[in-house]
Amino acid sequence: MEPSHSAETQYLIGSAGKESIKRLMGVKRPQLAIKEFGEQNTLDIPAAKTIYGLLDSLGHTRWSIHSAVLDSVVAAALKQIQGAPLPPDRHFALLAQLRPCLWIPRLRDLPLALLAKQPQLPIPLDIRDAIFKAPDLYNACDIAIKRQLWLSDASLFKAHMMPLIRQYVSNSELVEMSREMFCEHAKARREHPALAAIANSIDSELQLYMQTLGMARELFLETFDTALGTLRLDLAMAMHDNNFTEVVNNDVCYRLAWSLDVCISKKMMDDSGVKDMEGYFDDIDSENTPYGDIALMMSNPYVRHLQAQLILAILEEIAPNAEFSARQADLKQPMAMMSMGLSAHTLILSDDAPIPIPDRR
């Protein structure tokens, strides 16, 4: 709708438009007020009266005409908004102009598109508060806008993420993959929509990543579901695949996840894989290491399957002459790691729980 003719431009959007019409109806006869308002705020195009007359004769109502024009204007505006990034000052100035559109469903895509276009810029506090208070407005937001909101409201993020984690755990395809235990499933599992939905919600935000890991541990304590161990490993590797360096560098378990992922890809845990993991445990700070998080990753059924294969292979080698076999020492690390996975619930629950790390000296 065009601005009314006044000394200062006034955009008749939302409540401003309603109040303007009420004011006119209060000082003039309703029919005259409506006529004058229509003349002052009609489509500002050449030969408007002639075009209106033609469309009237074709049976089009003014509502349908103006609705079609509005849709075209919104589409054109969205195309401009989605163009080149704006400098911050112009971004915030335009956002202030578009703020009233947030409460008009047919126009709210304009400010929301502007917010989503440059998510690195902060959401103004008044707009943030408005979105928090209006569920329909929040639901209409792009995921990039929601991430900004989640960073300042952990409960809102948990309300979004926990159902996604539960869907991952209960997904029938993923459950079937873990039962079949075919390592060929690794690629399909890593590209599964259930994992992608979780990773996409986090994107490169370290804070959201850490909060998600906390939710996975919380759900594991509730359910004992080892699919959460698979999620812990695959989520770490998803951050690697997406080149989210800050997340990877701050995940104490990433190096372990990398070593375990290599074993899963090779379909075996051999001596070199065990040595990589021994190096990991040698290098970490034993006083400040999140052993509960490590144990959750070790509870992964794919990892436990490979550990069991390795342990059985070593036992077969030493069985004929167990007393003198040099391979006995090779059992310590894989058995300790398997024990850690089996003790995941205890290790997550208590910081004082004994850690089954072997002394190899």
CSV table of C-alpha atoms in Angstrom, one decimal:
chain,number,residue,atom,x,y,z
A,1,MET,CA,0.0,0.0,0.0
A,2,GLU,CA,1.3,3.5,-0.9
A,3,PRO,CA,2.0,6.0,1.9
A,4,SER,CA,-0.7,8.5,2.8
A,5,HIS,CA,-0.3,12.1,1.6
A,6,SER,CA,1.1,13.9,4.7
A,7,ALA,CA,4.0,16.1,5.5
A,8,GLU,CA,5.8,13.1,6.9
A,9,THR,CA,5.6,9.8,5.0
A,10,GLN,CA,3.6,7.3,7.0
A,11,TYR,CA,3.4,3.7,5.9
A,12,LEU,CA,0.0,2.3,6.5
A,13,ILE,CA,1.1,-1.2,7.6
A,14,GLY,CA,-0.6,-3.2,10.3
A,15,SER,CA,-1.9,-1.2,13.3
A,16,ALA,CA,-0.9,2.1,11.7
A,17,GLY,CA,-3.3,1.4,8.7
A,18,LYS,CA,-6.1,0.4,11.0
A,19,GLU,CA,-5.7,3.5,13.2
A,20,SER,CA,-5.6,5.8,10.2
A,21,ILE,CA,-8.9,4.3,8.8
A,22,LYS,CA,-10.5,4.6,12.2
A,23,ARG,CA,-9.5,8.2,12.5
A,24,LEU,CA,-11.0,9.0,9.0
A,25,MET,CA,-14.2,7.2,9.8
A,26,GLY,CA,-14.6,9.2,13.0
A,27,VAL,CA,-14.4,12.6,11.3
A,28,LYS,CA,-16.2,12.0,8.1
A,29,ARG,CA,-19.2,10.0,6.8
A,30,PRO,CA,-18.0,6.4,6.4
A,31,GLN,CA,-18.8,6.2,2.6
A,32,LEU,CA,-17.0,9.4,1.9
A,33,ALA,CA,-14.0,8.4,4.1
A,34,ILE,CA,-13.7,5.1,2.3
A,35,LYS,CA,-13.8,6.8,-1.1
A,36,GLU,CA,-11.2,9.4,-0.2
A,37,PHE,CA,-8.9,6.7,1.4
A,38,GLY,CA,-9.2,4.6,-1.8
A,39,GLU,CA,-8.4,7.5,-4.0
A,40,GLN,CA,-5.4,8.6,-1.9
A,41,ASN,CA,-3.9,5.1,-1.6
A,42,THR,CA,-4.7,3.5,-4.9
A,43,LEU,CA,-2.1,2.0,-7.2
A,44,ASP,CA,0.3,4.8,-8.2
A,45,ILE,CA,0.5,3.9,-11.9
A,46,PRO,CA,-0.5,5.7,-15.1
A,47,ALA,CA,-4.0,5.2,-16.3
A,48,ALA,CA,-5.0,3.5,-13.0
A,49,LYS,CA,-8.7,4.4,-13.4
A,50,THR,CA,-8.8,2.9,-16.9
A,51,ILE,CA,-7.1,-0.3,-15.7
A,52,TYR,CA,-9.4,-0.5,-12.7
A,53,GLY,CA,-12.4,-0.1,-15.0
A,54,LEU,CA,-11.2,-2.8,-17.3
A,55,LEU,CA,-10.5,-5.3,-14.5
A,56,ASP,CA,-13.9,-4.4,-12.9
A,57,SER,CA,-15.6,-5.3,-16.1
A,58,LEU,CA,-13.8,-8.6,-16.2
A,59,GLY,CA,-15.2,-9.5,-12.8
A,60,HIS,CA,-12.1,-8.9,-10.7
A,61,THR,CA,-12.6,-7.5,-7.3
A,62,ARG,CA,-10.4,-4.8,-5.9
A,63,TRP,CA,-9.3,-7.3,-3.2
A,64,SER,CA,-8.1,-9.8,-5.9
A,65,ILE,CA,-6.4,-7.0,-7.9
A,66,HIS,CA,-4.5,-5.6,-4.9
A,67,SER,CA,-3.6,-9.1,-3.6
A,68,ALA,CA,-2.0,-10.0,-7.0
A,69,VAL,CA,-0.1,-6.7,-7.0
A,70,LEU,CA,1.0,-7.2,-3.4
A,71,ASP,CA,2.3,-10.7,-4.2
A,72,SER,CA,4.2,-9.3,-7.2
A,73,VAL,CA,5.7,-6.5,-5.1
A,74,VAL,CA,6.7,-9.0,-2.3
A,75,ALA,CA,8.4,-11.3,-4.9
A,76,ALA,CA,10.3,-8.4,-6.4
A,77,ALA,CA,11.4,-7.1,-3.0
A,78,LEU,CA,12.5,-10.6,-2.0
A,79,LYS,CA,14.6,-10.8,-5.1
A,80,GLN,CA,16.3,-7.6,-4.2
A,81,ILE,CA,16.9,-8.6,-0.6
A,82,GLN,CA,18.5,-11.8,-1.7
A,83,GLY,CA,21.0,-10.0,-3.9
A,84,ALA,CA,24.4,-8.6,-2.8
A,85,PRO,CA,25.0,-8.3,1.0
A,86,LEU,CA,24.2,-4.9,2.5
A,87,PRO,CA,26.6,-2.9,4.7
A,88,PRO,CA,25.6,-3.2,8.3
A,89,ASP,CA,24.2,0.3,8.6
A,90,ARG,CA,21.9,-0.2,5.5
A,91,HIS,CA,21.0,-3.6,6.8
A,92,PHE,CA,19.8,-2.4,10.1
A,93,ALA,CA,18.1,0.7,8.6
A,94,LEU,CA,16.1,-1.5,6.2
A,95,LEU,CA,15.3,-4.0,9.0
A,96,ALA,CA,13.8,-1.1,11.1
A,97,GLN,CA,11.6,-0.1,8.1
A,98,LEU,CA,10.5,-3.7,7.6
A,99,ARG,CA,9.9,-4.5,11.3
A,100,PRO,CA,6.1,-3.8,11.2
A,101,CYS,CA,5.8,-6.5,8.4
A,102,LEU,CA,6.7,-9.2,11.0
A,103,TRP,CA,3.0,-9.2,12.2
A,104,ILE,CA,1.5,-9.5,8.7
A,105,PRO,CA,1.7,-13.1,7.4
A,106,ARG,CA,1.8,-12.0,3.8
A,107,LEU,CA,4.7,-9.6,4.4
A,108,ARG,CA,6.8,-11.2,7.1
A,109,ASP,CA,8.9,-13.0,4.6
A,110,LEU,CA,10.6,-9.7,3.8
A,111,PRO,CA,12.2,-9.0,7.2
A,112,LEU,CA,12.8,-12.7,7.8
A,113,ALA,CA,14.6,-13.0,4.5
A,114,LEU,CA,16.8,-10.0,5.4
A,115,LEU,CA,17.7,-11.5,8.8
A,116,ALA,CA,18.5,-14.9,7.2
A,117,LYS,CA,20.6,-13.3,4.5
A,118,GLN,CA,23.3,-12.0,6.9
A,119,PRO,CA,23.1,-14.3,10.0
A,120,GLN,CA,26.5,-13.0,11.2
A,121,LEU,CA,24.8,-9.7,12.1
A,122,PRO,CA,23.1,-9.6,15.4
A,123,ILE,CA,19.3,-9.7,15.6
A,124,PRO,CA,18.0,-6.4,17.1
A,125,LEU,CA,16.7,-7.0,20.6
A,126,ASP,CA,13.2,-5.8,19.9
A,127,ILE,CA,12.9,-8.1,16.9
A,128,ARG,CA,14.4,-11.0,18.9
A,129,ASP,CA,11.9,-10.5,21.7
A,130,ALA,CA,9.0,-10.3,19.2
A,131,ILE,CA,10.0,-13.6,17.7
A,132,PHE,CA,10.4,-15.3,21.1
A,133,LYS,CA,6.9,-14.2,22.1
A,134,ALA,CA,5.2,-15.3,18.8
A,135,PRO,CA,5.4,-19.1,18.1
A,136,ASP,CA,4.0,-18.7,14.6
A,137,LEU,CA,6.7,-16.1,13.9
A,138,TYR,CA,9.5,-18.3,15.3
A,139,ASN,CA,8.3,-21.3,13.2
A,140,ALA,CA,8.4,-19.1,10.1
A,141,CYS,CA,12.1,-18.3,10.7
A,142,ASP,CA,14.9,-19.7,8.6
A,143,ILE,CA,17.2,-22.1,10.4
A,144,ALA,CA,20.0,-19.4,10.3
A,145,ILE,CA,17.8,-17.1,12.3
A,146,LYS,CA,16.9,-19.8,14.8
A,147,ARG,CA,20.5,-20.5,15.5
A,148,GLN,CA,21.0,-17.0,16.7
A,149,LEU,CA,18.0,-17.3,18.9
A,150,TRP,CA,19.2,-20.7,20.3
A,151,LEU,CA,22.6,-19.2,21.2
A,152,SER,CA,20.8,-17.0,23.8
A,153,ASP,CA,18.1,-19.5,24.8
A,154,ALA,CA,19.3,-23.0,25.7
A,155,SER,CA,15.9,-24.3,26.5
A,156,LEU,CA,14.6,-23.2,23.1
A,157,PHE,CA,17.4,-25.1,21.4
A,158,LYS,CA,16.8,-28.2,23.6
A,159,ALA,CA,13.1,-28.1,22.6
A,160,HIS,CA,14.3,-28.2,18.9
A,161,MET,CA,17.2,-30.6,19.2
A,162,MET,CA,16.0,-33.3,21.6
A,163,PRO,CA,13.2,-34.5,19.3
A,164,LEU,CA,15.8,-34.8,16.5
A,165,ILE,CA,18.1,-36.9,18.6
A,166,ARG,CA,15.2,-39.1,19.6
A,167,GLN,CA,14.2,-39.5,15.9
A,168,TYR,CA,17.8,-40.5,15.1
A,169,VAL,CA,17.9,-43.1,17.9
A,170,SER,CA,14.5,-44.6,16.8
A,171,ASN,CA,15.0,-44.4,13.1
A,172,SER,CA,14.2,-47.8,11.7
A,173,GLU,CA,16.9,-47.7,8.9
A,174,LEU,CA,19.7,-46.8,11.4
A,175,VAL,CA,18.5,-49.4,13.9
A,176,GLU,CA,18.6,-52.1,11.2
A,177,MET,CA,22.1,-51.0,10.1
A,178,SER,CA,23.4,-51.4,13.6
A,179,ARG,CA,21.9,-54.9,13.9
A,180,GLU,CA,23.4,-56.0,10.6
A,181,MET,CA,26.8,-54.6,11.6
A,182,PHE,CA,27.9,-54.2,8.0
A,183,CYS,CA,30.7,-51.6,7.8
A,184,GLU,CA,29.5,-50.9,4.3
A,185,HIS,CA,26.7,-48.9,6.0
A,186,ALA,CA,29.1,-46.3,7.2
A,187,LYS,CA,28.6,-43.9,4.2
A,188,ALA,CA,24.8,-44.4,4.2
A,189,ARG,CA,24.8,-43.8,8.0
A,190,ARG,CA,26.9,-40.6,7.7
A,191,GLU,CA,24.7,-39.2,4.9
A,192,HIS,CA,21.4,-40.2,6.6
A,193,PRO,CA,18.8,-37.4,6.8
A,194,ALA,CA,18.4,-38.0,10.6
A,195,LEU,CA,22.0,-37.1,11.2
A,196,ALA,CA,22.0,-34.3,8.6
A,197,ALA,CA,19.1,-32.7,10.4
A,198,ILE,CA,21.1,-32.6,13.7
A,199,ALA,CA,24.3,-31.4,12.0
A,200,ASN,CA,22.5,-28.7,10.0
A,201,SER,CA,20.9,-27.4,13.2
A,202,ILE,CA,24.3,-27.0,14.8
A,203,ASP,CA,26.2,-25.8,11.6
A,204,SER,CA,29.5,-24.3,12.8
A,205,GLU,CA,28.3,-23.1,16.2
A,206,LEU,CA,30.6,-24.6,18.9
A,207,GLN,CA,28.1,-23.7,21.7
A,208,LEU,CA,25.3,-25.6,20.0
A,209,TYR,CA,27.6,-28.5,19.3
A,210,MET,CA,28.6,-28.8,23.0
A,211,GLN,CA,25.0,-28.5,24.1
A,212,THR,CA,24.0,-31.3,21.7
A,213,LEU,CA,26.6,-33.6,23.1
A,214,GLY,CA,25.2,-32.8,26.6
A,215,MET,CA,21.8,-33.8,25.4
A,216,ALA,CA,23.1,-37.1,23.9
A,217,ARG,CA,24.7,-37.9,27.3
A,218,GLU,CA,21.5,-37.0,29.1
A,219,LEU,CA,19.4,-39.2,26.9
A,220,PHE,CA,22.0,-42.1,27.2
A,221,LEU,CA,21.6,-42.0,31.0
A,222,GLU,CA,17.9,-42.2,30.5
A,223,THR,CA,17.8,-45.0,27.8
A,224,PHE,CA,21.2,-46.8,27.8
A,225,ASP,CA,20.7,-46.7,24.0
A,226,THR,CA,24.1,-47.3,22.3
A,227,ALA,CA,22.9,-45.6,19.1
A,228,LEU,CA,23.8,-42.4,21.0
A,229,GLY,CA,27.4,-43.6,20.9
A,230,THR,CA,27.1,-43.9,17.1
A,231,LEU,CA,25.7,-40.4,17.0
A,232,ARG,CA,28.6,-39.0,19.1
A,233,LEU,CA,31.2,-40.4,16.7
A,234,ASP,CA,29.3,-39.6,13.5
A,235,LEU,CA,28.6,-36.0,14.7
A,236,ALA,CA,32.3,-35.4,15.3
A,237,MET,CA,33.1,-36.7,11.8
A,238,ALA,CA,30.3,-34.6,10.3
A,239,MET,CA,32.0,-31.5,11.8
A,240,HIS,CA,35.2,-32.7,10.1
A,241,ASP,CA,33.5,-33.3,6.8
A,242,ASN,CA,32.0,-29.8,6.8
A,243,ASN,CA,35.4,-28.2,7.7
A,244,PHE,CA,34.1,-26.6,10.9
A,245,THR,CA,37.5,-26.0,12.3
A,246,GLU,CA,36.6,-24.3,15.5
A,247,VAL,CA,34.3,-27.2,16.5
A,248,VAL,CA,36.8,-29.8,15.6
A,249,ASN,CA,39.7,-28.1,17.4
A,250,ASN,CA,37.6,-27.8,20.6
A,251,ASP,CA,36.3,-31.4,20.6
A,252,VAL,CA,38.6,-33.4,22.9
A,253,CYS,CA,37.3,-36.6,21.4
A,254,TYR,CA,37.8,-35.6,17.8
A,255,ARG,CA,41.2,-37.4,17.4
A,256,LEU,CA,39.7,-40.5,18.9
A,257,ALA,CA,36.7,-40.3,16.6
A,258,TRP,CA,39.0,-40.0,13.6
A,259,SER,CA,40.9,-43.2,14.7
A,260,LEU,CA,37.7,-45.1,15.3
A,261,ASP,CA,36.3,-43.9,12.0
A,262,VAL,CA,39.4,-45.2,10.1
A,263,CYS,CA,38.9,-48.6,11.8
A,264,ILE,CA,35.2,-48.7,10.8
A,265,SER,CA,36.1,-47.7,7.2
A,266,LYS,CA,38.8,-50.5,7.0
A,267,LYS,CA,36.3,-52.9,8.5
A,268,MET,CA,38.8,-53.9,11.2
A,269,MET,CA,40.6,-52.7,14.2
A,270,ASP,CA,44.2,-53.7,13.8
A,271,ASP,CA,47.4,-53.1,15.8
A,272,SER,CA,48.0,-49.8,14.0
A,273,GLY,CA,44.6,-48.6,15.0
A,274,VAL,CA,45.1,-49.6,18.6
A,275,LYS,CA,48.5,-47.8,18.6
A,276,ASP,CA,46.8,-44.6,17.3
A,277,MET,CA,44.3,-44.8,20.2
A,278,GLU,CA,47.1,-45.6,22.7
A,279,GLY,CA,48.7,-42.4,21.5
A,280,TYR,CA,45.5,-40.5,22.0
A,281,PHE,CA,45.2,-41.7,25.6
A,282,ASP,CA,48.9,-41.0,26.3
A,283,ASP,CA,48.5,-37.3,25.1
A,284,ILE,CA,45.3,-36.3,26.8
A,285,ASP,CA,45.2,-34.6,30.2
A,286,SER,CA,44.0,-37.3,32.5
A,287,GLU,CA,42.8,-34.8,35.1
A,288,ASN,CA,40.5,-32.8,32.8
A,289,THR,CA,39.4,-35.4,30.2
A,290,PRO,CA,35.7,-36.0,29.7
A,291,TYR,CA,35.9,-39.8,30.1
A,292,GLY,CA,32.1,-40.0,30.0
A,293,ASP,CA,32.1,-38.5,26.5
A,294,ILE,CA,34.9,-40.9,25.4
A,295,ALA,CA,33.0,-43.9,27.0
A,296,LEU,CA,29.8,-42.9,25.1
A,297,MET,CA,31.8,-43.0,21.8
A,298,MET,CA,33.2,-46.4,22.8
A,299,SER,CA,29.7,-47.7,23.5
A,300,ASN,CA,29.0,-47.4,19.7
A,301,PRO,CA,28.0,-50.9,18.6
A,302,TYR,CA,30.2,-50.7,15.5
A,303,VAL,CA,33.2,-49.9,17.6
A,304,ARG,CA,32.4,-52.7,20.1
A,305,HIS,CA,32.0,-55.1,17.2
A,306,LEU,CA,35.5,-54.3,15.9
A,307,GLN,CA,37.0,-54.5,19.4
A,308,ALA,CA,35.4,-57.9,20.0
A,309,GLN,CA,36.8,-59.1,16.6
A,310,LEU,CA,40.3,-58.0,17.6
A,311,ILE,CA,40.1,-59.5,21.1
A,312,LEU,CA,38.9,-62.8,19.7
A,313,ALA,CA,41.7,-62.8,17.0
A,314,ILE,CA,44.3,-62.2,19.7
A,315,LEU,CA,42.9,-64.9,21.9
A,316,GLU,CA,43.0,-67.4,19.0
A,317,GLU,CA,46.7,-66.6,18.5
A,318,ILE,CA,47.7,-67.0,22.1
A,319,ALA,CA,45.5,-70.0,22.9
A,320,PRO,CA,47.9,-72.7,21.9
A,321,ASN,CA,50.7,-71.4,24.2
A,322,ALA,CA,49.1,-68.8,26.3
A,323,GLU,CA,51.7,-68.8,29.1
A,324,PHE,CA,54.5,-67.7,26.9
A,325,SER,CA,52.7,-65.7,24.2
A,326,ALA,CA,53.9,-62.1,23.7
A,327,ARG,CA,50.5,-61.2,22.5
A,328,GLN,CA,49.0,-61.3,25.9
A,329,ALA,CA,50.0,-57.6,26.4
A,330,ASP,CA,48.2,-56.7,23.2
A,331,LEU,CA,44.9,-57.6,24.9
A,332,LYS,CA,45.1,-54.8,27.5
A,333,GLN,CA,44.2,-51.8,25.4
A,334,PRO,CA,41.3,-53.2,23.3
A,335,MET,CA,39.8,-54.8,26.5
A,336,ALA,CA,40.2,-51.6,28.4
A,337,MET,CA,38.4,-49.7,25.6
A,338,MET,CA,35.6,-52.2,25.5
A,339,SER,CA,35.3,-52.0,29.2
A,340,MET,CA,35.1,-48.2,29.0
A,341,GLY,CA,32.2,-48.5,26.5
A,342,LEU,CA,30.4,-51.0,28.7
A,343,SER,CA,30.9,-48.6,31.6
A,344,ALA,CA,29.7,-45.6,29.8
A,345,HIS,CA,26.6,-45.0,32.0
A,346,THR,CA,28.8,-45.0,35.1
A,347,LEU,CA,31.5,-42.8,33.6
A,348,ILE,CA,29.0,-40.2,32.4
A,349,LEU,CA,27.2,-40.2,35.7
A,350,SER,CA,30.3,-39.8,38.0
A,351,ASP,CA,33.5,-37.9,37.6
A,352,ASP,CA,35.1,-40.1,40.3
A,353,ALA,CA,34.4,-43.5,38.6
A,354,PRO,CA,37.6,-45.6,38.0
A,355,ILE,CA,38.9,-45.4,34.5
A,356,PRO,CA,39.8,-48.7,32.9
A,357,ILE,CA,43.0,-47.5,31.3
A,358,PRO,CA,45.8,-50.1,31.3
A,359,ASP,CA,49.3,-49.4,32.5
A,360,ARG,CA,51.5,-50.5,29.6
A,361,ARG,CA,54.9,-49.9,31.3
